XYZ file of C-alpha atoms in Angstrom:
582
model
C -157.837 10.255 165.429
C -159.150 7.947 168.714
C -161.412 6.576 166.855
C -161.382 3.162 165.740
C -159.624 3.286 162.822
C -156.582 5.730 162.367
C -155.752 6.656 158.546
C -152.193 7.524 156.900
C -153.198 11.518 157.607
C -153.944 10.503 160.842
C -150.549 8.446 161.278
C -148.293 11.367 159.670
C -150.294 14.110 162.266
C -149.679 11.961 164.891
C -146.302 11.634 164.440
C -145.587 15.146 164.166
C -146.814 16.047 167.383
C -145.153 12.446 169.446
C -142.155 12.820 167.045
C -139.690 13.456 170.341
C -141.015 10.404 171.581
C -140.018 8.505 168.661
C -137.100 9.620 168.557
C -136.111 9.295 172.221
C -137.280 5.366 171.883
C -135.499 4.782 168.450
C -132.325 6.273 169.532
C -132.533 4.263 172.849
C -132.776 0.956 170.097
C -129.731 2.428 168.580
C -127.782 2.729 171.662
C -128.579 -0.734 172.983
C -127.708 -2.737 170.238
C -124.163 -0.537 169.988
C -123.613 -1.551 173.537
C -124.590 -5.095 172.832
C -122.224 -5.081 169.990
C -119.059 -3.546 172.113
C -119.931 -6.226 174.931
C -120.781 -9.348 173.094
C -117.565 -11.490 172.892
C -116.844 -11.676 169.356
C -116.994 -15.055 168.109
C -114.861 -16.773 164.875
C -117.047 -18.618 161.657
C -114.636 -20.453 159.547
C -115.790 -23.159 157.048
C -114.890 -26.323 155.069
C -116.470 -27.322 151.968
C -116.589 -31.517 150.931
C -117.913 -32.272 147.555
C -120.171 -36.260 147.486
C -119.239 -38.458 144.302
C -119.976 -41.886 143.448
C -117.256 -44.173 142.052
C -117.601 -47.411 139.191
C -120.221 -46.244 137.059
C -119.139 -46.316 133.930
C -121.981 -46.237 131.850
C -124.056 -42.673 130.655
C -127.224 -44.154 132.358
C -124.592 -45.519 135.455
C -123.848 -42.137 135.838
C -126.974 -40.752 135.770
C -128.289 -42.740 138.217
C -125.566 -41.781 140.411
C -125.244 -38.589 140.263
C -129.258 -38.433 141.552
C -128.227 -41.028 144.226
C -125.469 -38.228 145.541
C -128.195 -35.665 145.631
C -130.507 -37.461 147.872
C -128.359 -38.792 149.859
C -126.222 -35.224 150.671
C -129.370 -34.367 152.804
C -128.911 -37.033 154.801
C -124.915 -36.369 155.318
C -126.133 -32.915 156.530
C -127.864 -34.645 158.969
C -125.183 -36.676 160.114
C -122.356 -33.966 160.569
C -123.771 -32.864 163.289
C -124.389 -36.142 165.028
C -122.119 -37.832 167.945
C -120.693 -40.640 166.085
C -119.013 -38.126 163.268
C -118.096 -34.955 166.344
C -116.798 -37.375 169.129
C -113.607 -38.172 167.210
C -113.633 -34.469 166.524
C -113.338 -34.171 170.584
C -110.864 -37.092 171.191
C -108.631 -35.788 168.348
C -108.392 -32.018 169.772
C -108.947 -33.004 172.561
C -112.004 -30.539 173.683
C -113.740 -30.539 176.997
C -116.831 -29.818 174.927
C -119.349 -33.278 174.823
C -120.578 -33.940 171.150
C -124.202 -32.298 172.230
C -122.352 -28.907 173.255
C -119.807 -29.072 170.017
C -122.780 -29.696 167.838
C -124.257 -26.093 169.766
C -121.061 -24.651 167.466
C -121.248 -26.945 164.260
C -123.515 -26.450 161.515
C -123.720 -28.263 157.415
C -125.718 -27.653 154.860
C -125.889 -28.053 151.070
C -126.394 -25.651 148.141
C -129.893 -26.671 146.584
C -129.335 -29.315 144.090
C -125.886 -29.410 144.419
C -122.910 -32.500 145.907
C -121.124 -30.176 147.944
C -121.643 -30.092 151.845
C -120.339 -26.884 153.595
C -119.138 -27.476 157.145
C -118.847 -24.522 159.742
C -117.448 -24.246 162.765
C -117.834 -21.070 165.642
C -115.499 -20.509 168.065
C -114.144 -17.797 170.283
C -110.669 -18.590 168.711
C -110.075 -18.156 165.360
C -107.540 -21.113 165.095
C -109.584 -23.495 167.340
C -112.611 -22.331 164.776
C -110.762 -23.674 161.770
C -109.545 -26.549 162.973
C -112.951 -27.709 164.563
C -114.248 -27.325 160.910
C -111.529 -29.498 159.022
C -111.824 -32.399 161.556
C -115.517 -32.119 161.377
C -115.381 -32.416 157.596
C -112.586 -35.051 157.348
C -114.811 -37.086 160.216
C -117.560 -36.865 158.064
C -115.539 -38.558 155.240
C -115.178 -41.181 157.411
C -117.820 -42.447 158.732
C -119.978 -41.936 155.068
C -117.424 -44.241 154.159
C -118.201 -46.913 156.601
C -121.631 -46.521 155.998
C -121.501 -46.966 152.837
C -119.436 -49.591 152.345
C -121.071 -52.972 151.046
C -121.596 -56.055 153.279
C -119.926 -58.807 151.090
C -116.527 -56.072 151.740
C -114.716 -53.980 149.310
C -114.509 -49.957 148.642
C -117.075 -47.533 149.448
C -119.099 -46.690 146.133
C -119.999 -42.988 147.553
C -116.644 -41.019 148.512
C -116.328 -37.493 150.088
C -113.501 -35.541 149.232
C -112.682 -32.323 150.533
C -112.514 -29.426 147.769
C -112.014 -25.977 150.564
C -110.269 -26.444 153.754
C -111.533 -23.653 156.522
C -108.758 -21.000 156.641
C -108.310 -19.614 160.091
C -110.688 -16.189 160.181
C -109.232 -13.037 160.625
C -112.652 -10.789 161.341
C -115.094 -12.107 163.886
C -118.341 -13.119 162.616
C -120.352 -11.607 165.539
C -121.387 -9.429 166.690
C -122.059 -7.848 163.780
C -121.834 -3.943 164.589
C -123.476 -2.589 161.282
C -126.215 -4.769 161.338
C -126.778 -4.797 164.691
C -127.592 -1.134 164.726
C -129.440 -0.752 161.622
C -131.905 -3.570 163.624
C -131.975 -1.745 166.799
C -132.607 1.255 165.051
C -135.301 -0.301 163.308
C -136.676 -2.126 166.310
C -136.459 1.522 168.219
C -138.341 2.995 165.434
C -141.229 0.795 165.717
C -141.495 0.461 169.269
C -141.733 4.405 169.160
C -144.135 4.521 167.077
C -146.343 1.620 168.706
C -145.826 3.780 171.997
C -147.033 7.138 170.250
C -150.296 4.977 169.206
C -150.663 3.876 172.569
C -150.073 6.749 174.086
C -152.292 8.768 172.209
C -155.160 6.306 172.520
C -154.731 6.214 176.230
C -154.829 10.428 176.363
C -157.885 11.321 177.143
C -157.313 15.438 177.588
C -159.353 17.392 174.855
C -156.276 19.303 172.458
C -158.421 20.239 169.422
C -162.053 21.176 168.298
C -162.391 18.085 166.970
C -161.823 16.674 170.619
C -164.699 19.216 171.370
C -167.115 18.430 168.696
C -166.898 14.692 169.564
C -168.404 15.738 173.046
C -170.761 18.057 172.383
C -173.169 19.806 169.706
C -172.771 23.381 170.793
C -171.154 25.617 168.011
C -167.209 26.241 168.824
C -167.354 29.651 168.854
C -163.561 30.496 168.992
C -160.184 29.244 168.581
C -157.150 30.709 171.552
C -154.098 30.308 170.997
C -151.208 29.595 173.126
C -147.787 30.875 173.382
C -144.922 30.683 175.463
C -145.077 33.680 176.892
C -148.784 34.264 177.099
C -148.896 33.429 181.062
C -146.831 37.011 180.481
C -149.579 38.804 178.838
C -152.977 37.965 179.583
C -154.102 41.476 178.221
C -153.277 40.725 174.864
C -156.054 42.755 173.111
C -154.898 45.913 175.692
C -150.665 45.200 174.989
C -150.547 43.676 171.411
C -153.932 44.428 169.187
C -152.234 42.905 166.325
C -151.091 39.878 168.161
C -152.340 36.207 166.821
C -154.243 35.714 170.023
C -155.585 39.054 170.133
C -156.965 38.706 166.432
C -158.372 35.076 167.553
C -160.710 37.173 170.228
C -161.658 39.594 167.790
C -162.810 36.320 165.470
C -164.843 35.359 168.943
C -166.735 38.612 168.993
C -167.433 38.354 165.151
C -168.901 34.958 166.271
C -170.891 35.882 169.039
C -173.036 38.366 166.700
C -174.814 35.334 165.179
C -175.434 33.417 168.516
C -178.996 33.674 169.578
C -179.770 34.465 173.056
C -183.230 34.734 173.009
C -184.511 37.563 175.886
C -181.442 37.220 177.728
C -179.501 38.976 174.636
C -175.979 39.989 175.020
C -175.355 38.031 178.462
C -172.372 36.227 178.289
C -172.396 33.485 181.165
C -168.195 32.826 181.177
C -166.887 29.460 182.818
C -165.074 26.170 182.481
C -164.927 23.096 183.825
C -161.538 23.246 186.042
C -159.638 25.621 187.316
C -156.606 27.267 185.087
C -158.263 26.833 181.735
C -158.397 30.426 181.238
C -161.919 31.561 181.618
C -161.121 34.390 183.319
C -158.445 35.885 180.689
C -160.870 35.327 178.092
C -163.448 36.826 180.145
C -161.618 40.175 180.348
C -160.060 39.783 176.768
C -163.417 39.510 174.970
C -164.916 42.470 176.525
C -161.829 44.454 175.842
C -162.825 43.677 172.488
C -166.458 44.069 172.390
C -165.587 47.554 173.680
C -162.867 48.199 171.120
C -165.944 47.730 168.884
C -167.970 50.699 170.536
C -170.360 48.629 172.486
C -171.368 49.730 175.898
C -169.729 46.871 178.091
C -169.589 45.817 181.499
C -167.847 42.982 183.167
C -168.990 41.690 186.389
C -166.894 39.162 188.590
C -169.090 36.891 189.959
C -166.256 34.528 190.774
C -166.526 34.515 194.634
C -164.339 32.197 195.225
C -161.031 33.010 194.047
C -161.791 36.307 191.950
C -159.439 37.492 189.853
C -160.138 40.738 187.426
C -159.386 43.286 189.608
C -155.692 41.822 189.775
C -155.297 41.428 185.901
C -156.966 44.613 185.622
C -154.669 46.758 187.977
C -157.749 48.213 189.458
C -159.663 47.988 193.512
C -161.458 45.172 194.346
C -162.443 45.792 197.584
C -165.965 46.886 196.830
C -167.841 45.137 193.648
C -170.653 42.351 193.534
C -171.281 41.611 197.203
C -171.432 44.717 198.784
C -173.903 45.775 196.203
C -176.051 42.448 196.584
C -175.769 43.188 200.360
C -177.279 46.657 199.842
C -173.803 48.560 200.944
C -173.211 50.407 197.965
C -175.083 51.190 194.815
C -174.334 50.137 191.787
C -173.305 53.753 190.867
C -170.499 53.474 193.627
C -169.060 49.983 192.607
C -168.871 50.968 189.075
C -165.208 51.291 187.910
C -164.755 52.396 184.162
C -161.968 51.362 182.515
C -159.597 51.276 179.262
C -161.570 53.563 176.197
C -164.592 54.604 178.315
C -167.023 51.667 176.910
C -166.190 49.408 179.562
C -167.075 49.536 183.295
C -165.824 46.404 185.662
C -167.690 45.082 188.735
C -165.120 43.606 191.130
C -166.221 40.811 192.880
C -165.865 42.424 196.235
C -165.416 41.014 199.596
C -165.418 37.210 199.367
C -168.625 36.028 201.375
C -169.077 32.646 203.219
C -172.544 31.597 201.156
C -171.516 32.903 197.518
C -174.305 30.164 195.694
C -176.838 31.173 197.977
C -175.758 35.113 197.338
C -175.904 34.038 192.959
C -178.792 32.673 193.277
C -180.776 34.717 195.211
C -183.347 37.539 194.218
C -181.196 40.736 194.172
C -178.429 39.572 191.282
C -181.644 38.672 189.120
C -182.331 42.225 189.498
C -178.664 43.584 188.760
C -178.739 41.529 185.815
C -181.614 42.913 184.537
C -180.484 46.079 185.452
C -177.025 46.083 183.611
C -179.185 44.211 180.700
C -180.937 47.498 180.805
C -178.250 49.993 180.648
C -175.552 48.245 178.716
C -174.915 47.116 175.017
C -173.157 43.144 176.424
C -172.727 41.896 179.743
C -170.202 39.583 180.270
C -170.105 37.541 183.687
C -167.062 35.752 184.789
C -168.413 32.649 186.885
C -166.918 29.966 188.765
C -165.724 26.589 187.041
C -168.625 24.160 187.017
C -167.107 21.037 188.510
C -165.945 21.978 192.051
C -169.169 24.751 192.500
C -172.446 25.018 191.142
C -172.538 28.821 191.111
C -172.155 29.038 187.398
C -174.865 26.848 186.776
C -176.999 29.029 189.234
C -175.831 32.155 186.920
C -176.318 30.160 184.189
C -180.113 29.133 184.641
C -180.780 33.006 185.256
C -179.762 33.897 181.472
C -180.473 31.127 179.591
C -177.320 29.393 178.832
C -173.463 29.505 179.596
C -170.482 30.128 177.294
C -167.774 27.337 178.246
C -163.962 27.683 177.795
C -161.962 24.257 177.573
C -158.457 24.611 178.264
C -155.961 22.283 175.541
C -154.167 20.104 177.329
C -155.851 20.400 180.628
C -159.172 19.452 181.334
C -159.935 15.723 179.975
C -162.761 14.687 177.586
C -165.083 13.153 180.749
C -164.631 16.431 182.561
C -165.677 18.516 179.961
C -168.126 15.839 179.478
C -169.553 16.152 183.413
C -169.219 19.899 183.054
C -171.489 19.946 180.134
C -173.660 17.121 181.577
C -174.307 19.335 185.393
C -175.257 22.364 183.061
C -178.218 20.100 181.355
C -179.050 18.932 184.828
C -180.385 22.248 186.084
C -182.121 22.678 182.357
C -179.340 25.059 180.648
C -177.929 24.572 177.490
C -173.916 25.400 176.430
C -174.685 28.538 173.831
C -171.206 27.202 172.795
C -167.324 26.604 173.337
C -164.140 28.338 173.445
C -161.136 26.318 172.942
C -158.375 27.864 174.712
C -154.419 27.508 174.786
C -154.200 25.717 172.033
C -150.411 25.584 170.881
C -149.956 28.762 168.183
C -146.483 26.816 166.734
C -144.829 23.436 166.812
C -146.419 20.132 165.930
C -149.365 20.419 167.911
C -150.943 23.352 166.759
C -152.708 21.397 163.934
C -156.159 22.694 165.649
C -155.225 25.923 165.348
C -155.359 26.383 161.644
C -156.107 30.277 160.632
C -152.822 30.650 158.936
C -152.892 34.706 160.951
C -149.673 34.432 162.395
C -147.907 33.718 159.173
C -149.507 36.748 157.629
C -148.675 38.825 160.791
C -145.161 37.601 160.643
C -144.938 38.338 157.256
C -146.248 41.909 157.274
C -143.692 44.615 157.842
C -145.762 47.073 159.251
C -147.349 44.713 161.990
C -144.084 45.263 164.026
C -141.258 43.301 162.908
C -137.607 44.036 162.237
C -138.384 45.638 158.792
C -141.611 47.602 160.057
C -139.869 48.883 162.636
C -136.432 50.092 161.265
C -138.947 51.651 159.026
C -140.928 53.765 161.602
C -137.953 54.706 162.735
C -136.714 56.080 159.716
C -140.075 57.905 158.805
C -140.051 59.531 162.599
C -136.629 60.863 161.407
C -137.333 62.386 158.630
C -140.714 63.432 160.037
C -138.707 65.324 163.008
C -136.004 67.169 160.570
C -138.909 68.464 158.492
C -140.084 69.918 162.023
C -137.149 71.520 162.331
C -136.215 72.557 158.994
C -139.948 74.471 159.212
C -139.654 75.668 162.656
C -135.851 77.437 161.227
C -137.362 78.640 158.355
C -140.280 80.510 160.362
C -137.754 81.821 163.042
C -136.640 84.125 160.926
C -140.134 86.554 161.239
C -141.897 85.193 164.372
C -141.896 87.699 167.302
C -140.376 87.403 170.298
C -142.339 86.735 173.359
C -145.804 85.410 172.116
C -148.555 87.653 171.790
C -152.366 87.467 170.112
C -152.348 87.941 166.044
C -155.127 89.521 164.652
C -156.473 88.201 161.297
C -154.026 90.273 158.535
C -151.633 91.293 161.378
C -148.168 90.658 162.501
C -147.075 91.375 165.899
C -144.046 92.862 166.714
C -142.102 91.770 170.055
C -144.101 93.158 173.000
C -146.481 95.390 170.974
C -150.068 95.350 170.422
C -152.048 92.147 169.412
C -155.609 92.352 168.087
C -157.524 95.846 168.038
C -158.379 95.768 171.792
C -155.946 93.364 173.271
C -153.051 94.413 175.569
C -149.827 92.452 174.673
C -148.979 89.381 176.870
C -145.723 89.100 178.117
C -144.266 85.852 177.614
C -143.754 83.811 181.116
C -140.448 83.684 182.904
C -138.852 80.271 182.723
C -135.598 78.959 183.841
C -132.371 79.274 181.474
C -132.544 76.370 178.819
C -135.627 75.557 178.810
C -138.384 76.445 176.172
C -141.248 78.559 177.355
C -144.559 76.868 176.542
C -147.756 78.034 176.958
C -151.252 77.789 175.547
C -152.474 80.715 173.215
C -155.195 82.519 174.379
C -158.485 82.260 171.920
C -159.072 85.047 169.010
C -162.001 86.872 169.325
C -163.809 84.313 167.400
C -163.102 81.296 169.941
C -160.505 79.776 167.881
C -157.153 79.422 169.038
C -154.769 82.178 167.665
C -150.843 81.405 166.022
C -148.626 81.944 168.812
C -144.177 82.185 169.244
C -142.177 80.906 172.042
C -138.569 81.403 173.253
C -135.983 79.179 172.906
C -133.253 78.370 174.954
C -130.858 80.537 173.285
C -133.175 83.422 173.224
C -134.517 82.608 169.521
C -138.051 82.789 168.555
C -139.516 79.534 167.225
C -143.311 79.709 165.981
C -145.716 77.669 167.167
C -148.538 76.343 164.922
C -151.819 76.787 167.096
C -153.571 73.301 168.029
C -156.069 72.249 165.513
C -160.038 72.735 165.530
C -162.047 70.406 167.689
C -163.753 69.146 164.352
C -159.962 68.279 162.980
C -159.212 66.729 166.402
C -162.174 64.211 165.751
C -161.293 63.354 162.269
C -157.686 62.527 163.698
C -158.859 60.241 166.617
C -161.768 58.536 163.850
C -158.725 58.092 161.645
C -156.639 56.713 164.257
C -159.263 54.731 166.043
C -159.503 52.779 162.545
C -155.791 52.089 161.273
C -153.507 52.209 164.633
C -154.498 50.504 167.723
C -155.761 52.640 170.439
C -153.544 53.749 173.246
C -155.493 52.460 176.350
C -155.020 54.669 179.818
């Protein structure tokens, strides 16, 4: 769209996302020319109308002739009703304190095409003064044609002038004219909007697309973030809302990163960005969320040592993390801090040190990397952004390449462009782009073109209104069933729970399986339900077991299910419903 032509597409896209601006501008046209209109004092058009004729012809051919005389010469009465000698009798006989050059200002003629009529008009602030201006104009016109045109030798005037429509005094000012007035403004608003959306847009220089991107550099956009409202809210969004359109944008990122080629520095993700705020860090943490999600063996270090930030978003210590294991304080054992499903461990960035390039660059984080290369499936490193420090270049250099997240709407297209250009400086190529916050809804969110949150929306069972009234209808009926079983079993469990030996029942108190003394059931407090876990049969499994209710009832209890069943349920779950993280 800033190139240098613009097409209709790129005139209709444009003015979705300035519309406001348009708007704002064409209704400020409107409003100015309504207060023009209410202001301006409204000034009176009325008008005369003389018709030319020749007299004595009395011939066809006489006539002819004359009648084309009349014609040629009504342009040159036009001319002359506006002149001093016909308008300063106008001024003596009403007695004006206008001149003939400021009445003329008010008087205008002219003639239909090809016709013998002249039509005088006259402006005024009065409508009286207005009407009679335009008589005495037209009846001064009469005479002074007539004097012209009268012959030397004496006698009549062959051309006479003879008015056919004396002005009648107006009764509806003739300006301003409020309708039109405000269909121009509007108009005039409209255009200037638009000329000022153009301009604006050709002056804006931030990157807000991947085409913005893609004009900069050659490295693959690997993924597309979006941005909503609330997001500053809920920067976990793979952790609080899996189905989310964001969180389904950073599963799309680690679907991409499976085809980038690292070469021998495989599966090290180099994260940063050019300014501050464009949400490297967020994506950082996000994307190995979701690489772990995906059963990888993850870790995320925070090499950010100048204002790190995982431990916050993460809830977790960051007192001890990168430095004091580059400063030989800990082990990498001890700074180690797992987190969310058990695939991912976190490396806090630690105590913030007073040399943190020199630290980066030095020999022992070439051997942690290599180390946590080593031991883990991805390695993701959140990094400093590249304009105000060079630390993620150092990082950078030591892998092979950097992954670079551009914020919409913040950074602009020559900082991206000096980001990108102090990465080829020390010999590193972008491995490719992330182009974060860019607008989910509204009229700028033409980059962000997936059409997932309409099928989310759309979905029932991805938590709307209808998905939910409907879980909560199936947890109903789910929990009667409970009950109706557990009412229909009360009726022959025992009492007190006790061990149940394969083709047995137990009785209240009396002997469990052939060997086993009865248990006594626990002493609780009155109203509550006595729980507690069955012991194992003699084959390891765990046996049937009753409790006591509050009233003194005896409800069965259905023994917990078989490790293998318990791994089938959390394989089950693990694929359909998103995973509850601790």
């Amino acid at each position: 769209m800033r190139g240098t032509t613009m097409e209709l597409a790129d005139y209709v896209l444009l003015l979705r996302k300035r519309w406001v601006s348009v708007v704002v501008v064409a209704a400020l046209g409107l409003a100015l020319a309504g207060a023009y209109s209410l202001l301006a004092t409204p000034s009176y058009a009325a008008r005369s109308q003389v018709y030319v004729s020749v007299q004595g012809s009395d011939t066809t051919t006489d006539l002819l002739q004359g009648s084309n005389f009349t014609v040629r010469q009504v342009k040159s009465y036009v001319e002359l009703a506006t002149s001093p000698r016909v308008l300063d009798p106008v001024v003596e006989e009403l007695g004006l304190t206008d001149d003939a050059a400021s009445l003329a200002q008010r008087v205008r003629a002219d003639s239909p095409l090809d016709t013998a009529l002249i039509d005088v008009t006259a402006t005024d602030e009065s409508p009286q003064l207005a009407a009679e201006v335009a008589n005495a104009t037209a009846a001064s016109l009469a005479t002074v044609v007539r004097e012209l045109e009268t012959p030397a030798g004496g006698g009549d005037s062959p051309v006479q002038i003879s008015t056919v429509r004396a002005a009648a005094v107006p009764d509806a000012p003739a300006s301003p004219n409020l309708r039109l007035n405000l269909v121009l403004g509007l108009l005039v608003g409209l255009a200037l909007g638009v000329a000022l959306a153009v301009l604006r847009d050709r002056l804006d220089t931030r990157v807000r697309s991947t085409a913005d991107v893609e004009a900069i550099t050659d490295a693959p956009v690997l993924g597309v973030i979006g941005y909503e409202e609330d997001a500053p809210e809920h920067p976990l969004i793979v952790q609080e809302s899996p189905l989310a359109v964001r969180a389904e944008a950073f599963r799309r990122l680690r679907t991409n990163l499976q085809f980038l080629e690292l070469g021998t520095a495989a599966r090290t993700y180099v994260m940063t960005s050019s300014l501050p705020g464009e949400g490297k860090t967020t994506t950082s943490i996000n994307l190995a969320i979701t690489l772990a999600d995906a059963g990888r063996r993850v870790v995320l270090v925070d090499a950010d040592l100048r204002r790190p930030s995982v431990a916050r978003y993460l809830g977790i210590e960051g007192s001890v993390g990168l430095t004091t294991v580059l400063i030989g304080k800990v082990g990498l054992e001890d700074a180690l801090q797992p987190w969310g499903n058990g695939n991912l461990d976190v490396v806090t960035a630690g105590q913030i040190p007073p040399n943190p390039s020199e630290l980066l660059g030095a020999e022992p984080m070439t051997r942690l990397l290599e180390r946590l290369r080593a031991e883990y499936d991805v390695v993701v490193v959140d990094t400093p952004p590249l304009l105000p420090v060079t630390d993620a270049a150092i990082l950078a250099r030591g892998v092979g390449g950097a992954i670079v997240v551009a914020g919409a709407g913040t950074v602009h297209r020559h900082q991206l462009e000096t980001a990108l250009s102090a990465l080829g400086t020390v010999g590193v190529r972008p491995l490719g782009m992330v182009v974060n916050r860019v607008p989910v809804k509204g009229p700028g969110a033409n980059a962000y073109e997936y059409g997932y949150y309409a099928y989310t929306a759309d979905e029932p069972s991805r938590g709307g209104a209808a998905g939910t009234r409907a879980d909560r209808r199936t947890a109903r009926a789910g929990r009667r069933h409970a009950r109706a079983t557990a009412s229909r079993d009360a009726a022959t469990a025992p009492g007190p729970w006790a061990p149940v030996a394969a083709g047995e029942e137990s009785e209240p108190g009396g002997p469990g399986a052939a060997g086993t003394a009865p248990v006594p059931a626990p002493p609780h407090p009155a109203g509550d339900a006595a729980t507690v876990p069955a012991p194992p049969d003699a084959a390891g499994a765990p046996s049937a077991r009753a409790r006591t209710g509050a009233r003194g009832e005896t409800v069965a209890v259905l023994p917990p299910p078989p490790p293998a069943a318990l791994e089938e349920t959390a394989s089950f779950d693990d694929a359909v419903l998103p995973r509850e993280r601790r």
